[in-house]
Short mmCIF file of C-alpha atoms in Angstrom, two decimals:
data_model
loop_
_atom_site.label_atom_id
_atom_site.label_comp_id
_atom_site.label_asym_id
_atom_site.label_seq_id
_atom_site.Cartn_x
_atom_site.Cartn_y
_atom_site.Cartn_z
CA MET B 1 138.24 183.02 55.24
CA ARG B 2 136.05 183.68 58.29
CA LYS B 3 137.40 186.35 60.65
CA GLY B 4 137.94 185.41 64.24
CA PHE B 5 136.11 187.00 67.14
CA ARG B 6 137.19 190.55 67.73
CA PRO B 7 135.64 191.87 71.01
CA SER B 8 134.90 195.60 71.35
CA LEU B 9 136.63 197.63 74.03
CA ALA B 10 133.70 197.30 76.35
CA GLN B 11 133.61 193.55 75.83
CA ARG B 12 137.34 193.37 76.70
CA ILE B 13 136.77 195.21 79.99
CA ILE B 14 133.97 192.92 80.97
CA ILE B 15 136.02 189.81 80.00
CA ALA B 16 139.00 191.18 82.07
CA PHE B 17 136.83 191.66 85.12
CA PHE B 18 135.38 188.24 84.65
CA LEU B 19 138.62 186.49 84.33
CA MET B 20 140.09 188.39 87.30
CA SER B 21 137.10 187.40 89.45
CA LEU B 22 137.40 183.80 88.21
CA THR B 23 141.02 183.69 89.15
CA VAL B 24 140.62 185.17 92.61
CA ALA B 25 137.30 183.62 93.57
CA GLY B 26 138.28 180.28 91.97
CA THR B 27 141.46 180.21 93.91
CA PHE B 28 139.74 180.99 97.13
CA ALA B 29 137.04 178.29 96.52
CA VAL B 30 139.65 175.67 95.62
CA GLY B 31 141.72 176.65 98.65
CA THR B 32 138.75 176.43 100.84
CA VAL B 33 137.83 172.97 99.77
CA LEU B 34 141.41 171.67 100.00
CA THR B 35 141.89 173.25 103.46
CA VAL B 36 138.60 171.73 104.76
CA HIS B 37 139.64 168.30 103.36
CA PHE B 38 143.09 168.53 104.96
CA LEU B 39 141.76 169.66 108.37
CA GLU B 40 139.11 167.03 108.22
CA GLU B 41 141.65 164.27 107.75
CA ARG B 42 144.06 165.48 110.32
CA LEU B 43 141.44 166.14 113.08
CA LEU B 44 139.35 163.06 112.53
CA SER B 45 142.41 160.87 112.29
CA THR B 46 143.68 162.33 115.57
CA GLU B 47 140.31 161.92 117.27
CA LEU B 48 139.72 158.30 116.03
CA GLY B 49 143.23 157.33 116.85
CA GLY B 50 142.84 158.61 120.44
CA ASP B 51 139.52 156.76 120.84
CA LEU B 52 141.02 153.54 119.51
CA ASP B 53 143.99 153.90 121.86
CA GLN B 54 141.59 154.16 124.86
CA LEU B 55 139.70 151.03 123.76
CA LEU B 56 142.85 149.11 123.45
CA LEU B 57 143.76 149.99 127.02
CA MET B 58 140.55 148.34 128.36
CA ASP B 59 140.73 144.84 129.88
CA SER B 60 137.44 143.28 129.17
CA MET B 61 134.98 142.92 126.22
CA ASP B 62 132.22 144.30 128.33
CA ASP B 63 134.07 147.58 128.58
CA TRP B 64 134.37 147.52 124.77
CA ARG B 65 130.60 147.02 124.44
CA HIS B 66 129.80 150.14 126.48
CA GLN B 67 132.57 152.47 125.73
CA PRO B 68 132.28 153.47 122.03
CA ARG B 69 129.95 156.25 121.18
CA PRO B 70 126.66 155.57 119.42
CA ASP B 71 128.12 156.58 116.13
CA GLN B 72 131.24 154.50 116.56
CA TYR B 73 131.81 150.76 115.76
CA PHE B 74 134.74 148.75 117.21
CA HIS B 75 136.02 145.59 115.44
CA PHE B 76 138.93 143.24 115.95
CA ASP B 77 140.13 139.95 114.58
CA GLY B 78 138.26 136.98 115.94
CA GLY B 79 135.74 139.23 117.65
CA PRO B 80 132.27 137.72 118.14
CA GLY B 81 129.12 138.99 116.42
CA PRO B 82 129.23 142.85 115.96
CA PHE B 83 132.99 142.90 116.85
CA ALA B 84 134.04 140.88 113.80
CA VAL B 85 136.03 142.72 111.23
CA PRO B 86 133.85 143.51 108.16
CA ASP B 87 134.98 142.43 104.69
CA ASP B 88 135.56 146.03 103.45
CA VAL B 89 137.84 146.64 106.52
CA VAL B 90 139.93 143.46 106.27
CA ARG B 91 141.65 144.79 103.07
CA LEU B 92 142.61 148.20 104.55
CA PRO B 93 146.11 148.84 105.64
CA GLN B 94 146.89 150.51 108.91
CA GLY B 95 146.00 154.18 109.24
CA PHE B 96 143.12 156.54 108.58
CA HIS B 97 140.60 155.74 105.74
CA GLU B 98 137.27 156.77 104.29
CA LEU B 99 134.55 154.16 103.68
CA PHE B 100 131.30 154.39 101.81
CA ARG B 101 128.41 152.02 102.17
CA GLY B 102 125.58 153.10 100.00
CA ASP B 103 124.46 156.53 101.22
CA GLN B 104 126.46 156.10 104.47
CA ALA B 105 129.97 157.50 104.96
CA PHE B 106 132.41 156.27 107.54
CA HIS B 107 135.87 157.26 108.77
CA ALA B 108 138.00 154.27 109.85
CA MET B 109 141.24 153.92 111.87
CA VAL B 110 143.02 150.60 111.52
CA ARG B 111 145.74 149.34 113.87
CA GLU B 112 147.66 145.99 114.23
CA VAL B 113 148.85 145.07 117.67
CA ASP B 114 150.67 141.74 118.30
CA GLY B 115 149.39 140.35 114.97
CA ARG B 116 145.76 141.28 115.63
CA ARG B 117 143.86 143.83 113.57
CA TYR B 118 141.68 146.46 115.38
CA ALA B 119 139.52 148.95 113.64
CA LEU B 120 137.29 151.81 114.87
CA LEU B 121 134.66 153.13 112.51
CA GLN B 122 132.74 156.39 112.95
CA ASP B 123 129.55 157.27 111.07
CA GLN B 124 130.14 160.55 109.27
CA SER B 125 126.89 160.87 107.21
CA ASP B 126 125.80 163.97 109.06
CA PHE B 127 129.22 165.55 108.65
CA ARG B 128 129.23 164.67 104.90
CA ARG B 129 125.87 166.36 104.42
CA ARG B 130 127.19 169.51 106.09
CA GLU B 131 130.32 169.33 104.03
CA THR B 132 128.25 168.96 100.86
CA LEU B 133 126.24 171.98 101.92
CA MET B 134 129.50 173.99 102.49
CA TYR B 135 130.73 173.01 99.04
CA ALA B 136 127.38 174.15 97.58
CA VAL B 137 127.75 177.48 99.38
CA VAL B 138 131.32 177.90 98.14
CA PHE B 139 130.23 177.07 94.49
CA THR B 140 127.25 179.52 94.71
CA GLY B 141 129.56 182.20 95.98
CA LEU B 142 131.82 181.59 93.07
CA VAL B 143 129.02 181.78 90.57
CA LEU B 144 127.65 184.99 92.25
CA SER B 145 131.10 186.59 92.32
CA LEU B 146 131.45 186.00 88.51
CA VAL B 147 127.98 187.47 87.88
CA LEU B 148 128.84 190.47 90.06
CA ALA B 149 132.25 190.86 88.31
CA ALA B 150 130.48 190.85 84.86
CA LEU B 151 127.94 193.47 86.04
CA LEU B 152 130.66 195.65 87.51
CA GLY B 153 132.75 195.33 84.37
CA TRP B 154 129.67 196.34 82.30
CA LEU B 155 128.99 199.38 84.50
CA LEU B 156 132.63 200.33 84.53
CA ALA B 157 132.84 199.93 80.76
CA ARG B 158 129.90 202.22 80.26
CA LYS B 159 131.43 204.84 82.64
CA VAL B 160 134.90 204.65 81.07
CA LEU B 161 133.72 204.63 77.54
CA ALA B 162 130.97 207.18 77.84
CA PRO B 163 133.45 210.14 76.85
CA VAL B 164 134.86 207.93 73.95
CA MET B 165 131.33 207.29 72.62
CA ARG B 166 130.50 211.01 73.04
CA LEU B 167 133.61 211.84 71.11
CA ALA B 168 132.71 209.35 68.37
CA ARG B 169 129.28 210.95 67.94
CA GLN B 170 130.81 214.41 67.67
CA VAL B 171 133.38 213.24 65.18
CA ARG B 172 130.68 211.62 62.93
CA HIS B 173 128.71 214.81 62.91
CA ARG B 174 128.75 216.34 59.47
CA ASP B 175 129.32 219.88 60.96
CA GLN B 176 132.88 218.90 61.75
CA LEU B 177 133.87 218.85 58.11
CA LEU B 178 132.00 222.06 57.30
CA ALA B 179 133.95 224.11 59.95
CA LEU B 180 130.63 224.80 61.84
CA ALA B 181 131.52 222.95 65.05
CA PRO B 182 133.87 224.35 67.79
CA PRO B 183 137.02 222.44 68.83
CA LEU B 184 136.39 219.27 70.74
CA ALA B 185 139.38 219.18 73.09
CA PRO B 186 138.04 221.85 75.52
CA ASP B 187 135.03 219.63 76.33
CA TYR B 188 137.22 216.90 77.80
CA ALA B 189 139.55 216.47 80.79
CA PRO B 190 143.35 216.46 80.05
CA ASP B 191 143.43 212.67 79.95
CA GLU B 192 143.81 210.09 77.23
CA VAL B 193 140.44 210.94 75.73
CA GLY B 194 141.33 214.62 75.80
CA GLU B 195 144.56 213.82 73.94
CA LEU B 196 142.51 211.96 71.38
CA ALA B 197 140.15 214.87 70.96
CA ALA B 198 143.08 217.28 70.57
CA ALA B 199 144.58 214.96 67.95
CA PHE B 200 141.41 214.89 66.06
CA ASP B 201 141.10 218.72 66.16
CA GLN B 202 144.62 218.95 64.80
CA THR B 203 143.95 216.40 61.99
CA LEU B 204 140.55 218.09 61.17
CA THR B 205 142.14 221.46 60.88
CA GLN B 206 144.62 220.11 58.33
CA LEU B 207 141.75 218.37 56.50
CA ARG B 208 139.70 221.55 56.35
CA GLN B 209 142.76 223.43 54.98
CA ALA B 210 143.14 220.78 52.31
CA LEU B 211 139.47 221.03 51.42
CA LYS B 212 139.75 224.82 51.32
CA ARG B 213 142.67 224.55 48.98
CA GLU B 214 140.71 222.15 46.75
CA GLN B 215 137.75 224.53 46.63
CA LEU B 216 140.11 227.46 45.78
CA PHE B 217 141.74 225.21 43.01
CA THR B 218 138.21 224.36 41.73
CA SER B 219 137.35 228.04 41.47
CA ASP B 220 140.66 228.81 39.82
CA VAL B 221 140.25 226.01 37.25
CA SER B 222 136.71 227.17 36.54
CA HIS B 223 137.86 230.70 35.90
CA GLU B 224 141.30 230.26 34.29
CA LEU B 225 140.82 227.26 31.99
CA ARG B 226 137.50 228.24 30.36
CA THR B 227 139.00 231.22 28.48
CA PRO B 228 141.98 229.33 26.79
CA LEU B 229 139.66 226.37 26.03
CA MET B 230 137.28 228.71 24.31
CA VAL B 231 140.20 230.33 22.39
CA LEU B 232 141.28 226.89 21.23
CA ALA B 233 137.75 226.03 20.04
CA SER B 234 137.24 229.32 18.18
CA SER B 235 140.77 229.16 16.61
CA ALA B 236 139.96 225.64 15.40
CA GLU B 237 136.71 226.78 13.87
CA LEU B 238 138.45 229.61 12.00
CA LEU B 239 141.11 227.22 10.78
CA LEU B 240 138.49 224.79 9.47
CA GLU B 241 136.88 227.65 7.46
CA ASN B 242 140.17 228.08 5.42
CA PRO B 243 139.60 226.37 2.07
CA ALA B 244 143.39 226.16 1.49
CA LEU B 245 143.74 223.77 4.33
CA ASP B 246 145.03 220.35 3.17
CA PRO B 247 143.37 217.18 4.34
CA ARG B 248 146.10 216.24 6.65
CA ALA B 249 146.11 219.63 8.49
CA ARG B 250 142.30 219.65 8.40
CA LYS B 251 142.40 216.25 10.26
CA GLN B 252 144.74 217.53 12.93
CA VAL B 253 142.67 220.71 13.39
CA LEU B 254 139.53 218.49 13.77
CA ARG B 255 141.39 216.50 16.35
CA ILE B 256 142.35 219.78 18.18
CA ALA B 257 138.69 220.94 18.16
CA ARG B 258 137.47 217.67 19.43
CA ALA B 259 140.19 217.49 22.26
CA SER B 260 139.30 221.09 23.27
CA THR B 261 135.58 220.14 23.52
CA ASP B 262 136.31 217.09 25.50
CA MET B 263 138.64 219.03 27.65
CA ARG B 264 135.99 221.62 28.40
CA ASP B 265 133.37 218.95 29.23
CA LEU B 266 135.94 217.10 31.44
CA VAL B 267 136.98 220.22 33.39
CA GLN B 268 133.31 221.11 33.91
CA THR B 269 132.60 217.67 35.15
CA PHE B 270 135.54 217.61 37.58
CA ILE B 271 134.43 221.01 38.87
CA GLN B 272 130.93 219.89 39.54
CA LEU B 273 132.00 216.64 41.06
CA ALA B 274 134.47 218.43 43.40
CA ARG B 275 131.71 220.79 44.52
CA VAL B 276 129.23 218.10 45.18
CA GLU B 277 131.73 215.96 47.17
CA THR B 278 132.62 218.90 49.40
CA GLY B 279 128.93 219.56 50.25
CA GLN B 280 128.33 222.56 47.96
CA ARG B 281 124.84 222.62 46.39
CA ALA B 282 125.02 222.63 42.64
CA LEU B 283 122.02 223.14 40.36
CA SER B 284 122.81 220.78 37.50
CA PRO B 285 120.80 220.47 34.26
CA GLN B 286 118.67 217.26 34.02
CA ALA B 287 118.19 215.14 30.97
CA ASP B 288 116.95 211.64 30.12
CA LEU B 289 119.26 208.92 28.81
CA ALA B 290 117.96 209.04 25.20
CA GLU B 291 118.81 212.79 24.97
CA VAL B 292 122.27 212.47 26.08
CA ALA B 293 122.91 209.27 24.17
CA GLY B 294 121.72 210.91 21.02
CA GLU B 295 124.10 213.87 21.46
CA LEU B 296 127.05 211.59 22.03
CA VAL B 297 126.20 209.28 19.23
CA GLU B 298 126.11 212.19 16.86
CA HIS B 299 129.45 213.42 18.25
CA TRP B 300 131.21 210.02 18.05
CA ARG B 301 129.90 208.44 14.90
CA GLU B 302 132.13 210.31 12.54
CA PRO B 303 135.51 209.53 14.43
CA ILE B 304 134.50 205.98 15.06
CA GLU B 305 133.42 205.20 11.43
CA SER B 306 136.41 207.22 10.00
CA LYS B 307 138.66 204.74 11.93
CA GLY B 308 137.07 201.80 9.99
CA LEU B 309 134.83 200.69 12.81
CA ARG B 310 131.17 199.93 12.75
CA PHE B 311 129.09 201.86 15.17
CA ASP B 312 125.78 200.31 16.19
CA TYR B 313 123.19 202.16 18.26
CA HIS B 314 120.17 200.47 19.77
CA ALA B 315 117.58 202.49 21.72
CA ASP B 316 114.75 200.07 21.94
CA ALA B 317 114.34 200.56 25.72
CA MET B 318 115.18 203.33 28.10
CA PRO B 319 115.08 203.77 31.87
CA PRO B 320 112.48 206.31 33.11
CA GLY B 321 113.45 209.51 34.81
CA LEU B 322 115.86 212.37 34.50
CA TYR B 323 119.46 212.33 35.48
CA ASN B 324 122.36 214.74 36.07
CA ALA B 325 123.20 215.59 32.41
CA PRO B 326 126.91 216.53 32.88
CA PHE B 327 127.59 213.49 34.96
CA LEU B 328 125.71 211.08 32.55
CA ARG B 329 127.35 212.76 29.58
CA ALA B 330 130.86 212.25 31.18
CA VAL B 331 130.22 208.56 31.98
CA LEU B 332 128.81 207.60 28.58
CA GLY B 333 131.28 209.84 26.66
CA ASN B 334 134.32 208.45 28.48
CA LEU B 335 133.19 204.80 27.81
CA LEU B 336 132.63 205.59 24.04
CA ARG B 337 136.10 207.36 23.89
CA ASN B 338 137.74 204.37 25.51
CA ALA B 339 135.95 201.94 23.13
CA TRP B 340 137.11 204.16 20.10
CA HIS B 341 140.65 204.54 21.50
CA TYR B 342 141.35 200.83 22.16
CA SER B 343 139.54 199.27 19.09
CA ASP B 344 141.42 199.03 15.79
CA SER B 345 138.95 196.87 14.00
CA GLY B 346 135.50 195.40 14.36
CA ARG B 347 132.61 197.31 15.99
CA ILE B 348 131.43 199.49 18.85
CA CYS B 349 127.93 199.06 20.11
CA LEU B 350 125.85 201.28 22.38
CA THR B 351 122.64 199.70 23.70
CA LEU B 352 120.10 201.44 25.94
CA THR B 353 118.29 199.08 28.31
CA ALA B 354 115.31 199.30 30.70
CA VAL B 355 117.77 199.92 33.63
CA GLY B 356 120.67 201.67 32.01
CA PHE B 357 122.94 201.14 29.00
CA VAL B 358 125.77 198.93 27.61
CA VAL B 359 128.86 199.92 25.71
CA GLU B 360 130.61 196.95 23.97
CA ASP B 361 133.63 196.98 21.74
CA SER B 362 135.84 194.56 19.88
CA GLY B 363 139.17 195.94 21.08
CA ALA B 364 142.06 194.16 22.77
CA GLY B 365 140.17 193.69 25.98
CA ILE B 366 141.42 193.80 29.56
CA PRO B 367 142.98 190.77 31.38
CA GLU B 368 140.78 189.51 34.36
CA SER B 369 143.57 190.24 36.82
CA PHE B 370 143.67 193.90 35.70
CA ARG B 371 139.94 194.67 35.57
CA GLU B 372 139.65 196.15 39.03
CA ALA B 373 142.80 198.29 38.64
CA VAL B 374 141.54 200.07 35.52
CA PHE B 375 139.13 202.11 37.63
CA GLU B 376 142.03 203.53 39.56
CA PRO B 377 143.47 206.92 38.57
CA PHE B 378 146.34 207.12 36.05
CA VAL B 379 145.95 203.42 35.07
CA ARG B 380 145.67 202.75 31.32
CA GLY B 381 144.57 199.53 29.61
CA GLU B 382 147.36 199.31 27.08
CA ARG B 383 150.50 201.16 28.27
CA GLU B 384 152.07 201.23 24.81
CA ARG B 385 149.38 203.59 23.59
CA GLY B 386 150.63 207.09 24.17
CA ASP B 387 147.32 209.04 24.37
CA GLY B 388 145.46 209.52 27.53
CA LEU B 389 146.35 209.85 31.27
CA GLY B 390 144.16 207.06 32.60
CA LEU B 391 141.69 209.38 34.36
CA GLY B 392 138.59 208.51 32.25
CA LEU B 393 137.51 205.28 33.98
CA SER B 394 138.48 206.71 37.32
CA LEU B 395 136.17 209.63 36.80
CA VAL B 396 133.45 207.22 35.60
CA GLN B 397 133.81 205.23 38.73
CA ARG B 398 133.68 208.29 41.03
CA ILE B 399 130.60 209.56 39.30
CA CYS B 400 128.82 206.25 39.50
CA ALA B 401 129.64 205.75 43.16
CA HIS B 402 128.38 209.30 43.93
CA GLU B 403 125.15 208.93 41.94
CA GLY B 404 124.42 205.40 43.21
CA TRP B 405 124.81 203.85 39.67
CA ASP B 406 126.40 200.47 39.28
CA ILE B 407 129.11 199.86 36.66
CA ARG B 408 130.49 196.38 35.71
CA LEU B 409 133.29 195.43 33.33
CA LEU B 410 132.79 192.05 31.56
CA PRO B 411 134.86 190.38 28.81
CA VAL B 412 133.62 189.83 25.30
CA ALA B 413 134.54 186.70 23.22
CA PRO B 414 136.87 186.42 21.51
CA HIS B 415 138.23 189.82 22.64
CA GLY B 416 136.88 193.17 23.76
CA CYS B 417 135.22 194.82 26.65
CA ARG B 418 131.60 195.26 27.84
CA PHE B 419 130.71 198.03 30.30
CA GLU B 420 127.25 197.69 31.83
CA VAL B 421 125.91 200.77 33.66
CA ARG B 422 122.85 200.35 35.74
CA LEU B 423 121.16 203.72 36.55
CA ILE B 424 118.17 202.38 38.51
#
């Protein structure tokens, strides 16, 4: 659905000035026109009525011939020649009227005395031209006032919004988040913009504190979790060396070893991603796609095939270049883990392409209405499965968004999922 017009604050100020000027100047222009028309009718009707009364008081037709002004024409019923009542005057009732004969304009006063109709016409062509000129002046004044109002609105909008735009530029500056910029409120007057700057300073202080806590948490996780994870991994290795370990126990120890390895990689990935997102420079190892894919295929082939699934790996093509190895390993590893976890039969296929890679499985699949939600944190595809917290695909989405990679989830017939990751 197309969104309606949403004017900016500057546009609203200009529109307000324009509408106010249109209301005031338009009211003045209409009032001027109506007043002129009303006065014209009153004055001219009084003048013509007085002239007609004087003519009616005269005794002879000779006086009538000489008395009217050059721009006036006197007519009466039964009058000879020029005194005859014209056809367009015969139908007029008594009173004041306006007549138009081509380009000529006349004002007429009609009277009936003792059953006889008298009419006095006055040529108003010159007056009409002056009146038209006055209307043009009024209209031109209205247009100029609207243009001036729009110009004043634009200038005022620039003046009023200048501190707001300055504040916006300061807010967008990256130094604000890095705690390198001084507070903004002292640079502004104690008005509405100053209050906005003070509110931003307060909110930014809270955000910086939250980022600081996250950085401290990242450091604590990096320091505190590595040791117990290494203890778990080494203990699992020692247990696997025990020949007296029965197959069921050995399977559980292998699961513990694999989980500790995955945990170590996941913690390392989260730490690196948090450092990158907070602006810290991190020197990450680089690797091509084939190298990372080869490591993960070797790691996942045994658990996938031990579950009764067929694992196909096709590396006929590969995108050029090197990529952030921990991030690439986390994305591909999580997609393979999800495929292994949610597939009970069939196959899992990893295919390297010229632009990225594809992970396809024959698992239960994900409904179309649920495909966008699976990339949110703590959302799992099948809730009845107890393993997992629903962080894998969320981490994949965050990494892809940060690295500029594109990930798409497509269905597979008759069931299953297909994740396409485009690296270039």
